[in-house]
């Protein structure tokens, strides 16, 4: 059995069978637990992490160890507040964990350094004062609770505590009374977060929104180790059970899932996947759980699919409010490699370590452990998958990667684009991207872009795809949702129909966007946005010809459109920042208006305020329709030519030629079958209703294709 061509181990198959059967909830002492899906251990498999005699083997990079030493040196220099830790070492939640790892680990240049003990004594004393003192900020004081530790970062307290409690001599050096006071503070918080009232309430939401429950995994799994009380192990097991139950075929744990119905499925950006794997790793190391290991094995494809080599995160499938195109930490990729022995994940984690990617503060001692385990278990690197074109149910769409070019197409809930693409530079040090390509119905002033209709709604959209070996045609028809109503009781959709048809190939992409009014309505503007991430900060497109640009490593050309105005503007990288205008955008609009950065940003110092032209609300009659036909491809890649579009009723017909290969793409948006006839000498047909390519069907001298409703096909020669 395989998923997208990647084999599942018998262990993973066992997991699928186990979690497919919904484990019933049982009440025990007021707690809502699940019937265990595997025997729960009577005692921990491991009760701490650091082995003073185990050094990361020669040749195995350890990114996390390097960064812990770096942060410890900044602490010694009293410069920690100038780093990603964002505060002095005396009050940093991370410091004690770093210091105990540094003092104990042979991977640290601070092993045995007495300064780690002295500074940790100060840190422990400072913590006791901090948790007993109300903040002076009135706003923070309103929510402050005495002696309350942050549950999401609880690992920073329990991991070093486990190391100290394992070593009586270390307790004596730190001060036994001091250690006991810290242990009691930790246990007090374990009891609070582990109360039936708190846990049951947290898990009510976790049934459809799991990651807030996985963040505090250390409370429960380390609470079990610290107290020996089985109930904490049962709490942790229920969290792991939900992770396994809802995990998708290529490894993703949906961010939120089935809250608004069976088709609600949100992409899990890299940050949340990392946090879920952190919790899973804590559970696995403490229990030796086969179920946790199977979840890790099923998660193997996630990073190789979402990180374009060597390690750049492709964020095109994300939910709109998490849109940021940021690569997060390597520690959790190392965890996958350490648990499963997978060579692709090892390659990514090691490349990030060798290149010093993401010098952040998160989960460093746990990451140092995972990197060390990779070396001790002799996990060998292997090349990351390449030259593939697959349907990916995790993003409800299609992915391809051929060398330095990759594309995605998604129809998941709340997504900000259907199509995106990335081009990696030859030196692997830079990348550029088609951030988004989407139709937008503007109903608000430009200052409130989140109040427009520009994302998919709660159920996403349906799509059909015709997949060949090096090319796919993907099509969807939908109505965009009001982005500002994402969390409202009801989310309205625009009375418009959008059709997108994309030809995704190893040599680049061709896209058609059509926008048609279903019911007469009022709006300010219809436009089609094509937003790019240049490789250089604040980069922009270089004009190559009429409506033809080079954006770093990408070529973008508008082959045809009936939208009369072309607006070049700076646009947001992050959906949540109005000031972050690093991206460069080509907007094809039906209104003559000022670019976004001119309308919204203050003029340069000493410059007069420009005249701003904004679209006014006006009527859009039923059947009003506009389209755009574009090319997005590697800048120095194969030559594209002959790109055109025509329609026959509900049938859209695209023609394109890449080098000598000719493509003819068909999509039937109607509710009835449609027939297409051509005298073109096509050789092969790939279609959404066929399982494999077939010779082009002929009737006499014509190729004749019968397309079912929603059907999409490619004829090639």
XYZ file of C-alpha atoms in Angstrom:
717
model
C 0.000 0.000 0.000
C 1.292 3.474 -0.826
C 0.287 7.093 -0.481
C 1.314 9.170 -3.501
C 3.902 6.555 -4.377
C 5.619 6.543 -0.972
C 5.463 3.213 0.931
C 3.968 2.861 4.372
C 5.630 0.555 6.869
C 3.612 -2.147 8.561
C 3.805 -0.028 11.703
C 2.169 2.897 9.941
C -0.475 0.591 8.498
C -1.193 -0.628 11.997
C -1.639 2.972 13.087
C -4.106 3.636 10.286
C -6.171 0.654 11.325
C -6.081 1.606 15.009
C -6.976 5.270 14.733
C -9.591 4.634 12.045
C -11.649 3.083 14.833
C -12.802 6.007 16.967
C -11.740 5.268 20.536
C -14.640 5.978 22.879
C -14.290 8.530 25.645
C -14.339 7.107 29.153
C -14.745 9.031 32.378
C -12.296 8.311 35.166
C -12.152 10.513 38.281
C -13.857 13.293 36.349
C -11.420 13.143 33.388
C -12.385 12.416 29.801
C -9.833 9.898 28.519
C -9.799 7.558 25.518
C -9.530 3.808 25.720
C -5.789 3.252 25.091
C -5.016 2.160 21.552
C -1.849 0.444 22.781
C -0.675 -0.759 26.213
C 0.450 2.181 28.334
C 3.821 1.660 30.044
C 4.083 1.152 33.798
C 7.256 3.238 33.975
C 9.103 5.652 31.675
C 11.235 4.394 28.811
C 13.515 7.390 29.512
C 13.209 9.871 32.374
C 15.733 12.463 31.155
C 17.622 13.410 27.948
C 21.315 14.198 28.484
C 23.968 11.478 28.704
C 27.269 12.954 29.943
C 29.160 10.209 28.116
C 27.369 10.462 24.760
C 28.816 12.925 22.299
C 27.349 13.562 18.875
C 29.430 11.384 16.522
C 31.982 13.004 14.259
C 30.451 14.059 10.951
C 26.940 14.490 12.346
C 26.071 18.213 12.449
C 24.314 19.421 15.578
C 22.718 22.743 14.794
C 20.998 23.025 18.159
C 24.151 22.390 20.188
C 25.930 25.139 18.307
C 23.161 27.633 18.966
C 22.840 26.790 22.669
C 26.526 27.553 23.114
C 26.036 30.783 21.189
C 23.172 31.868 23.461
C 25.091 30.844 26.581
C 28.037 32.980 25.536
C 25.707 35.930 24.988
C 24.339 35.292 28.472
C 27.839 35.346 29.929
C 28.430 38.616 28.091
C 25.118 40.012 29.422
C 23.985 40.505 25.824
C 21.126 38.003 25.667
C 18.443 40.684 25.393
C 19.966 41.693 22.047
C 19.319 38.227 20.598
C 16.209 36.264 19.615
C 15.754 35.490 23.333
C 14.599 39.104 23.707
C 15.440 39.473 27.381
C 18.203 39.196 29.993
C 19.338 35.736 31.001
C 18.145 36.183 34.599
C 14.503 36.260 33.460
C 14.665 34.335 30.180
C 12.450 31.249 30.239
C 15.045 29.433 28.118
C 18.204 30.028 30.123
C 18.000 27.293 32.778
C 17.355 24.623 30.156
C 20.328 25.844 28.108
C 22.568 26.082 31.163
C 21.837 22.564 32.414
C 22.353 21.122 28.953
C 25.599 23.088 28.593
C 26.870 21.981 32.001
C 26.123 18.304 31.347
C 26.558 17.662 27.627
C 29.876 16.726 26.023
C 28.536 18.509 22.929
C 28.904 21.840 24.752
C 32.070 23.824 25.327
C 30.560 24.754 28.679
C 30.465 21.183 30.028
C 31.459 21.289 33.688
C 31.674 25.091 33.667
C 30.941 26.301 37.207
C 29.510 29.526 35.833
C 26.512 27.550 34.598
C 25.810 26.538 38.205
C 26.246 30.019 39.644
C 24.085 31.649 36.980
C 21.425 28.929 37.342
C 21.236 29.624 41.071
C 20.550 33.268 40.269
C 17.976 32.274 37.653
C 16.123 29.967 40.061
C 16.017 32.624 42.767
C 14.858 35.249 40.282
C 12.079 32.981 39.027
C 10.661 32.574 42.529
C 10.532 36.353 42.924
C 9.054 36.860 39.465
C 6.156 34.440 39.915
C 5.299 36.039 43.257
C 5.307 39.645 42.036
C 2.461 41.192 40.074
C 3.542 43.003 36.883
C 3.545 46.795 36.946
C 1.847 46.967 33.541
C -1.880 47.406 34.349
C -2.980 45.405 31.309
C -0.722 42.453 32.187
C -1.706 42.718 35.840
C -5.351 42.040 34.939
C -4.587 38.510 33.717
C -1.655 37.755 36.018
C -1.891 34.786 38.373
C 0.657 34.238 41.136
C 3.056 31.314 40.666
C 1.691 30.489 37.229
C 4.124 29.194 34.590
C 3.423 29.289 30.858
C 2.068 25.904 29.787
C 3.094 26.237 26.134
C 6.735 26.675 27.127
C 6.575 24.203 30.017
C 9.334 22.123 28.476
C 11.793 24.860 29.458
C 11.044 24.084 33.110
C 10.526 20.316 33.107
C 13.428 19.310 30.864
C 16.156 20.816 33.098
C 14.292 19.722 36.238
C 14.372 16.102 35.050
C 18.125 16.397 34.463
C 18.702 17.833 37.939
C 16.507 15.303 39.748
C 18.374 12.483 37.988
C 21.644 13.675 39.593
C 21.783 14.166 43.383
C 25.237 15.747 43.100
C 23.837 18.402 40.766
C 21.017 19.088 43.222
C 23.604 19.662 45.919
C 25.584 22.073 43.726
C 22.490 24.106 42.885
C 21.203 23.937 46.449
C 18.762 21.273 47.542
C 16.279 23.730 49.025
C 16.429 25.831 45.864
C 15.803 22.770 43.679
C 12.964 21.601 45.915
C 11.291 25.012 45.699
C 11.550 24.870 41.910
C 10.210 21.302 41.813
C 7.222 22.306 43.931
C 6.527 25.295 41.671
C 6.559 23.021 38.622
C 4.326 20.432 40.301
C 1.912 23.133 41.421
C 1.482 24.078 37.770
C 1.214 20.447 36.698
C -1.660 20.060 39.142
C -3.316 23.235 37.853
C -3.057 22.424 34.139
C -3.771 18.783 34.905
C -6.998 19.384 36.814
C -10.061 17.688 35.364
C -11.768 21.028 34.824
C -8.841 22.567 32.935
C -7.931 19.456 30.939
C -11.470 18.558 29.873
C -12.143 22.106 28.704
C -8.891 22.167 26.729
C -9.686 18.851 25.080
C -13.178 19.928 24.015
C -11.557 22.320 21.560
C -8.759 19.884 20.737
C -11.165 17.505 19.029
C -11.174 19.895 16.052
C -8.216 22.180 16.880
C -5.424 20.006 18.219
C -2.256 22.095 18.352
C -3.193 24.237 21.409
C -3.380 20.947 23.333
C -0.070 19.634 21.965
C 1.874 22.789 22.885
C 1.691 21.956 26.637
C 2.550 18.257 26.197
C 5.421 18.610 28.702
C 2.867 19.358 31.442
C 1.305 15.942 31.004
C 4.046 13.581 29.925
C 6.621 15.054 32.303
C 3.927 15.370 34.952
C 3.667 11.588 34.736
C 7.428 11.161 35.136
C 7.607 13.642 38.029
C 4.624 12.273 39.972
C 4.232 8.682 38.819
C 0.483 9.321 38.500
C -1.003 7.433 35.563
C -3.656 10.060 34.885
C -1.046 12.392 33.379
C 0.063 9.651 30.993
C -3.571 9.125 30.004
C -3.918 12.856 29.336
C -0.877 12.796 27.072
C -2.106 9.650 25.327
C -5.412 11.253 24.365
C -3.539 14.152 22.736
C -1.347 11.744 20.763
C -4.409 9.728 19.798
C -6.051 12.789 18.197
C -2.836 13.573 16.313
C -2.854 10.080 14.848
C -6.596 10.018 14.213
C -6.630 13.216 12.154
C -3.215 12.977 10.478
C -3.523 13.276 6.705
C -1.911 10.922 4.152
C 1.257 12.960 3.592
C 1.874 13.679 7.244
C 0.096 16.955 7.992
C -1.948 17.493 11.146
C -4.678 19.943 10.062
C -4.490 23.278 11.853
C -8.255 23.262 12.422
C -10.380 20.419 11.142
C -14.084 19.802 10.484
C -15.288 22.641 12.719
C -17.585 23.982 9.992
C -18.470 20.676 8.372
C -16.831 17.639 6.774
C -14.965 19.643 4.102
C -13.377 22.113 6.503
C -9.598 21.465 6.426
C -6.942 24.077 7.179
C -3.286 23.831 6.203
C -0.817 23.387 9.034
C 2.014 25.817 8.502
C 5.537 24.734 9.428
C 5.453 26.340 12.893
C 2.458 24.302 14.048
C 3.762 21.097 12.527
C 6.970 21.640 14.470
C 5.059 22.144 17.708
C 2.994 19.013 17.125
C 6.143 16.993 16.498
C 7.774 18.445 19.614
C 4.926 17.115 21.726
C 5.024 13.797 19.911
C 8.802 13.506 20.473
C 8.419 14.144 24.206
C 5.784 11.420 24.392
C 7.792 8.962 22.294
C 11.010 9.419 24.303
C 9.163 8.957 27.600
C 7.093 5.938 26.560
C 8.691 4.192 23.574
C 5.191 4.279 22.076
C 4.747 2.371 18.830
C 1.733 4.532 18.067
C 3.840 7.696 18.360
C 6.543 6.141 16.193
C 3.964 5.242 13.550
C 2.700 8.834 13.514
C 6.284 9.987 13.018
C 6.682 7.547 10.122
C 3.514 8.772 8.495
C 4.809 12.347 8.872
C 7.959 11.607 6.844
C 6.678 13.253 3.594
C 5.703 16.571 5.203
C 9.054 18.356 5.166
C 10.323 16.905 1.849
C 7.102 18.081 0.184
C 6.784 21.492 1.845
C 10.436 22.546 1.864
C 11.913 23.231 -1.546
C 15.558 22.079 -1.619
C 17.608 22.771 0.238
C 15.184 24.092 2.919
C 12.878 26.891 1.724
C 9.280 26.730 2.923
C 6.665 26.863 0.164
C 3.751 28.630 1.840
C 1.377 28.692 -1.112
C -1.083 26.253 0.472
C -1.443 28.145 3.752
C -4.466 29.755 5.388
C -4.613 33.477 4.737
C -3.810 34.744 8.238
C -0.687 32.537 8.518
C 0.656 33.606 5.115
C 4.311 34.549 5.652
C 6.607 32.272 3.571
C 8.987 31.711 6.476
C 11.182 28.683 7.083
C 11.046 27.717 10.747
C 13.360 25.548 12.834
C 15.369 22.433 11.881
C 15.154 20.765 15.310
C 11.830 19.091 14.579
C 12.985 17.825 11.195
C 15.861 16.182 13.058
C 13.273 14.559 15.336
C 11.584 12.897 12.358
C 14.938 11.630 11.104
C 15.988 10.408 14.554
C 12.795 8.454 15.216
C 12.283 7.022 11.729
C 15.795 6.862 10.278
C 14.494 8.677 7.202
C 17.277 9.953 4.955
C 15.347 12.783 3.271
C 14.545 14.448 6.566
C 18.129 13.853 7.681
C 19.376 15.613 4.552
C 17.169 18.662 5.180
C 17.994 18.867 8.898
C 21.716 18.493 8.253
C 21.753 21.041 5.433
C 20.062 23.521 7.743
C 22.625 22.731 10.435
C 25.590 23.085 8.095
C 24.293 26.422 6.806
C 23.252 27.734 10.227
C 19.630 28.265 9.236
C 17.222 29.637 11.839
C 19.308 30.662 14.829
C 16.235 30.913 17.018
C 15.693 30.074 20.691
C 12.962 27.437 20.379
C 13.435 23.815 21.547
C 17.229 23.876 21.314
C 18.085 21.275 24.011
C 15.447 18.928 22.602
C 16.829 19.543 19.120
C 20.377 18.862 20.334
C 19.093 15.531 21.606
C 17.447 14.720 18.257
C 20.567 15.609 16.246
C 22.647 13.483 18.600
C 20.223 10.589 18.188
C 20.547 10.900 14.413
C 24.290 10.397 14.773
C 24.094 7.624 17.363
C 21.543 5.770 15.238
C 23.691 6.327 12.138
C 20.901 7.861 10.078
C 22.235 8.314 6.562
C 21.220 11.193 4.334
C 19.607 10.596 0.977
C 18.604 13.071 -1.741
C 15.299 14.832 -1.248
C 12.633 13.707 -3.706
C 12.620 15.436 -7.081
C 10.983 15.180 -10.502
C 7.520 14.354 -9.263
C 3.969 15.465 -9.967
C 1.365 14.280 -7.469
C -2.056 14.951 -6.096
C -1.623 15.843 -2.439
C -4.730 15.375 -0.272
C -3.054 17.295 2.556
C -3.421 20.517 0.543
C -6.435 19.326 -1.449
C -4.570 19.917 -4.667
C -1.473 19.224 -6.736
C 2.278 19.562 -6.260
C 5.180 19.294 -8.640
C 8.923 19.724 -8.358
C 11.448 19.472 -11.176
C 14.892 20.638 -10.170
C 14.807 24.245 -9.031
C 11.187 24.802 -10.152
C 8.149 23.862 -8.076
C 4.428 24.628 -8.163
C 1.429 24.025 -5.948
C -2.305 24.210 -6.487
C -4.625 24.126 -3.482
C -8.339 24.383 -2.745
C -8.248 23.979 1.045
C -10.249 26.098 3.474
C -9.411 29.806 3.855
C -6.533 29.721 1.354
C -5.371 32.984 -0.209
C -4.411 31.578 -3.620
C -4.997 28.536 -5.759
C -1.648 28.575 -7.564
C 1.851 29.403 -6.372
C 5.365 28.643 -7.573
C 8.994 28.881 -6.459
C 12.288 29.187 -8.302
C 15.459 28.353 -6.364
C 18.676 30.053 -7.483
C 21.562 27.904 -8.703
C 23.637 28.734 -5.631
C 20.733 27.612 -3.396
C 21.149 30.821 -1.400
C 18.256 32.743 -2.915
C 14.740 32.066 -4.114
C 11.840 33.910 -5.681
C 8.180 33.008 -5.804
C 4.769 33.574 -7.238
C 3.232 34.376 -3.867
C -0.345 34.395 -5.080
C -2.534 34.630 -8.167
C -6.145 35.389 -7.419
C -9.279 37.291 -8.390
C -10.495 39.920 -5.921
C -13.873 41.597 -5.629
C -13.153 44.888 -3.864
C -16.026 46.164 -1.739
C -14.147 48.265 0.821
C -11.714 51.173 0.603
C -8.145 50.116 -0.178
C -7.291 50.678 3.484
C -9.338 47.601 4.481
C -8.207 44.857 2.127
C -9.233 42.142 4.572
C -12.844 43.222 4.015
C -12.804 42.192 0.369
C -13.783 38.886 -1.233
C -10.381 37.356 -1.921
C -10.033 33.975 -0.157
C -11.742 30.599 -0.183
C -14.367 29.943 2.458
C -14.776 27.317 5.133
C -15.309 24.368 2.826
C -12.643 25.367 0.338
C -13.482 24.398 -3.231
C -13.773 21.319 -5.403
C -11.207 20.749 -8.126
C -10.422 18.271 -10.872
C -6.973 17.396 -12.143
C -5.490 15.604 -15.124
C -2.003 14.382 -14.208
C 0.647 13.281 -16.643
C 4.286 12.597 -15.832
C 5.585 16.146 -16.382
C 2.412 18.211 -16.770
C -0.952 18.574 -15.075
C -4.106 20.517 -15.823
C -6.041 21.587 -12.739
C -9.351 23.445 -12.657
C -11.769 24.763 -10.082
C -14.924 26.883 -10.018
C -15.825 28.792 -6.855
C -17.194 31.984 -5.327
C -14.729 33.917 -3.142
C -15.595 34.452 0.508
C -15.557 37.627 2.571
C -12.208 37.386 4.310
C -13.198 39.569 7.269
C -15.994 37.104 8.126
C -13.634 34.145 8.522
C -14.593 33.706 12.191
C -18.164 35.026 12.007
C -21.193 32.782 12.478
C -21.862 33.039 8.745
C -19.322 33.802 6.023
C -20.900 35.344 2.913
C -19.643 34.617 -0.582
C -19.546 37.113 -3.427
C -22.270 36.752 -6.093
C -19.479 36.059 -8.578
C -18.223 32.870 -10.168
C -14.485 32.429 -10.550
C -12.987 29.804 -12.807
C -9.287 29.004 -12.632
C -7.565 26.627 -15.033
C -3.844 26.023 -14.585
C -1.399 24.087 -16.695
C 1.441 23.120 -14.348
C 4.546 21.706 -16.003
C 8.193 20.973 -15.349
C 9.023 24.025 -17.483
C 6.597 26.496 -15.893
C 2.914 27.280 -15.565
C 0.115 28.833 -17.597
C -2.946 30.124 -15.785
C -6.413 31.307 -16.750
C -8.586 33.274 -14.322
C -12.162 34.122 -15.326
C -14.523 36.243 -13.207
C -18.251 36.407 -13.959
C -21.108 38.125 -12.107
C -23.846 35.666 -11.115
C -26.262 38.263 -9.710
C -26.204 42.015 -10.158
C -24.372 43.633 -7.264
C -22.331 46.642 -6.230
C -18.578 46.709 -5.684
C -15.660 49.074 -6.112
C -13.403 47.003 -8.326
C -12.660 43.627 -9.857
C -9.015 42.825 -10.262
C -6.685 39.875 -10.696
C -3.622 39.994 -8.448
C -0.297 38.390 -9.306
C 1.998 38.894 -6.325
C 5.687 38.006 -6.328
C 8.408 37.560 -3.739
C 11.664 38.874 -5.252
C 14.902 37.339 -4.021
C 16.191 40.730 -2.877
C 14.430 42.816 -0.206
C 12.135 45.378 -1.831
C 13.015 44.004 -5.269
C 10.710 44.605 -8.202
C 10.023 43.373 -11.689
C 12.247 44.305 -14.607
C 10.259 44.982 -17.750
C 11.178 42.659 -20.633
C 8.468 43.752 -23.040
C 4.806 44.638 -23.098
C 3.211 43.138 -19.973
C 6.275 40.949 -19.573
C 8.550 41.054 -16.511
C 11.491 39.341 -14.855
C 11.138 39.062 -11.078
C 14.457 37.673 -9.852
C 14.398 34.056 -11.094
C 10.837 34.147 -12.459
C 9.365 35.356 -15.719
C 5.784 36.629 -15.690
C 3.925 37.489 -18.872
C 0.323 38.500 -19.460
C -0.623 36.891 -22.777
C -4.208 38.125 -22.878
C -6.708 39.984 -20.705
C -9.763 42.199 -21.085
C -9.069 43.998 -17.815
C -8.052 47.432 -19.121
C -5.682 48.704 -16.407
C -2.297 47.333 -15.355
C -1.174 48.557 -11.931
C 2.311 47.878 -10.574
C 2.343 48.096 -6.800
C 4.020 47.017 -3.610
C 1.941 44.537 -1.611
C 1.936 42.744 1.712
C 4.171 39.791 2.506
C 2.298 38.959 5.696
C -1.478 39.196 5.665
C -1.397 40.586 9.200
C 0.977 43.498 8.615
C -0.265 46.604 6.820
C 3.261 48.056 6.725
C 5.078 45.012 5.342
C 5.173 45.776 1.608
C 8.165 43.717 0.548
C 6.320 41.986 -2.268
C 5.874 43.283 -5.805
C 2.536 42.883 -7.547
C 1.041 43.134 -11.009
C -2.656 43.932 -10.713
C -4.931 43.686 -13.734
C -7.958 45.814 -12.890
C -11.196 47.097 -14.368
C -10.656 50.436 -12.562
C -8.047 53.150 -13.024
C -6.746 53.667 -9.488
C -3.572 54.499 -7.582
C -1.159 51.697 -6.614
C -1.527 50.401 -3.058
C 1.730 51.856 -1.788
C 0.875 55.291 -3.194
C -2.613 55.230 -1.703
C -1.650 53.899 1.712
C 1.966 54.749 2.548
C 3.183 58.204 3.600
C 5.335 59.996 1.005
C 9.107 60.012 1.312
C 10.567 62.712 3.524
C 10.470 66.074 1.789
C 8.103 64.854 -0.919
C 4.561 66.199 -1.379
C 1.608 63.955 -0.723
C 0.614 62.472 -4.093
C -2.830 62.737 -5.576
C -4.651 59.508 -4.831
C -7.267 57.999 -7.115
C -9.561 55.422 -5.485
C -12.359 53.364 -7.057
C -15.941 54.280 -6.206
C -18.736 51.827 -5.524
C -20.733 51.133 -8.676
C -23.120 48.591 -10.153
C -21.977 45.324 -11.735
C -24.664 43.803 -13.976
C -25.319 40.083 -14.179
C -23.115 38.250 -16.715
C -20.366 40.911 -16.545
C -17.192 38.915 -17.171
C -13.422 39.460 -17.346
C -10.423 37.158 -17.747
C -6.628 36.995 -17.605
C -4.251 34.509 -19.225
C -0.697 34.454 -17.899
C 2.625 32.623 -17.963
C 4.757 32.023 -14.846
C 8.013 30.198 -15.505
C 11.740 30.042 -14.715
C 13.414 33.162 -16.070
C 16.105 31.372 -18.050
C 14.082 28.283 -18.825
C 12.568 26.919 -21.989
C 10.777 29.319 -24.359
C 6.984 29.463 -24.160
C 4.947 30.512 -27.180
C 1.479 30.421 -28.712
C -0.403 30.837 -25.430
C -4.065 31.582 -26.148
C -7.577 31.095 -24.816
C -10.965 30.555 -26.393
C -14.352 29.442 -25.128
C -17.184 27.313 -26.463
C -20.088 27.733 -24.079
C -18.931 26.358 -20.718
C -15.790 24.938 -22.294
C -12.487 26.776 -21.785
C -9.727 25.925 -24.269
C -6.099 26.870 -23.609
C -3.232 26.422 -26.022
C 0.427 26.682 -25.091
C 3.777 25.518 -26.394
C 6.885 24.918 -24.261
C 9.836 24.402 -26.572
C 8.604 21.842 -29.076
C 5.900 20.329 -26.853
C 2.372 21.541 -27.514
C -0.411 21.487 -24.935
C -4.144 21.870 -25.429
C -6.039 22.135 -22.125
C -9.811 21.692 -21.862
C -12.128 22.394 -18.941
C -15.885 21.938 -18.796
C -17.429 24.224 -16.155
C -20.974 23.226 -17.084
C -23.412 20.829 -15.468
C -23.703 18.754 -18.650
C -21.178 16.893 -20.725
C -19.417 18.848 -23.447
C -17.859 17.666 -26.696
C -14.674 19.126 -28.115
C -13.504 18.449 -31.658
C -10.210 19.465 -33.205
C -8.193 18.651 -36.283
C -4.962 19.303 -34.352
C -2.696 16.244 -34.580
C -2.749 15.516 -30.830
C -1.099 12.264 -29.762
C -2.101 11.656 -26.143
C -4.969 12.467 -23.804
C -4.626 12.855 -20.046
C -7.941 13.477 -18.309
C -9.412 13.797 -14.839
C -11.798 10.907 -15.518
C -9.058 8.551 -16.752
C -6.550 6.659 -14.618
C -3.732 6.958 -17.158
C -2.764 8.588 -20.432
C -4.376 7.138 -23.555
C -3.977 7.773 -27.283
C -5.995 10.789 -28.362
C -9.492 9.485 -29.289
C -10.282 9.950 -32.973
C -13.325 10.012 -35.194
C -12.103 10.133 -38.769
C -9.634 13.004 -39.108
C -10.680 14.645 -35.864
C -9.754 14.219 -32.240
C -12.979 14.119 -30.238
C -13.063 14.470 -26.454
C -16.216 14.061 -24.349
C -15.777 16.001 -21.119
C -18.053 15.205 -18.157
C -19.230 18.066 -15.923
C -16.173 19.566 -14.243
C -13.849 17.483 -16.395
C -10.377 18.749 -17.269
C -8.013 17.276 -19.844
C -4.721 17.795 -21.671
C -4.064 16.882 -25.281
C -0.360 16.814 -26.115
C 1.896 16.391 -29.085
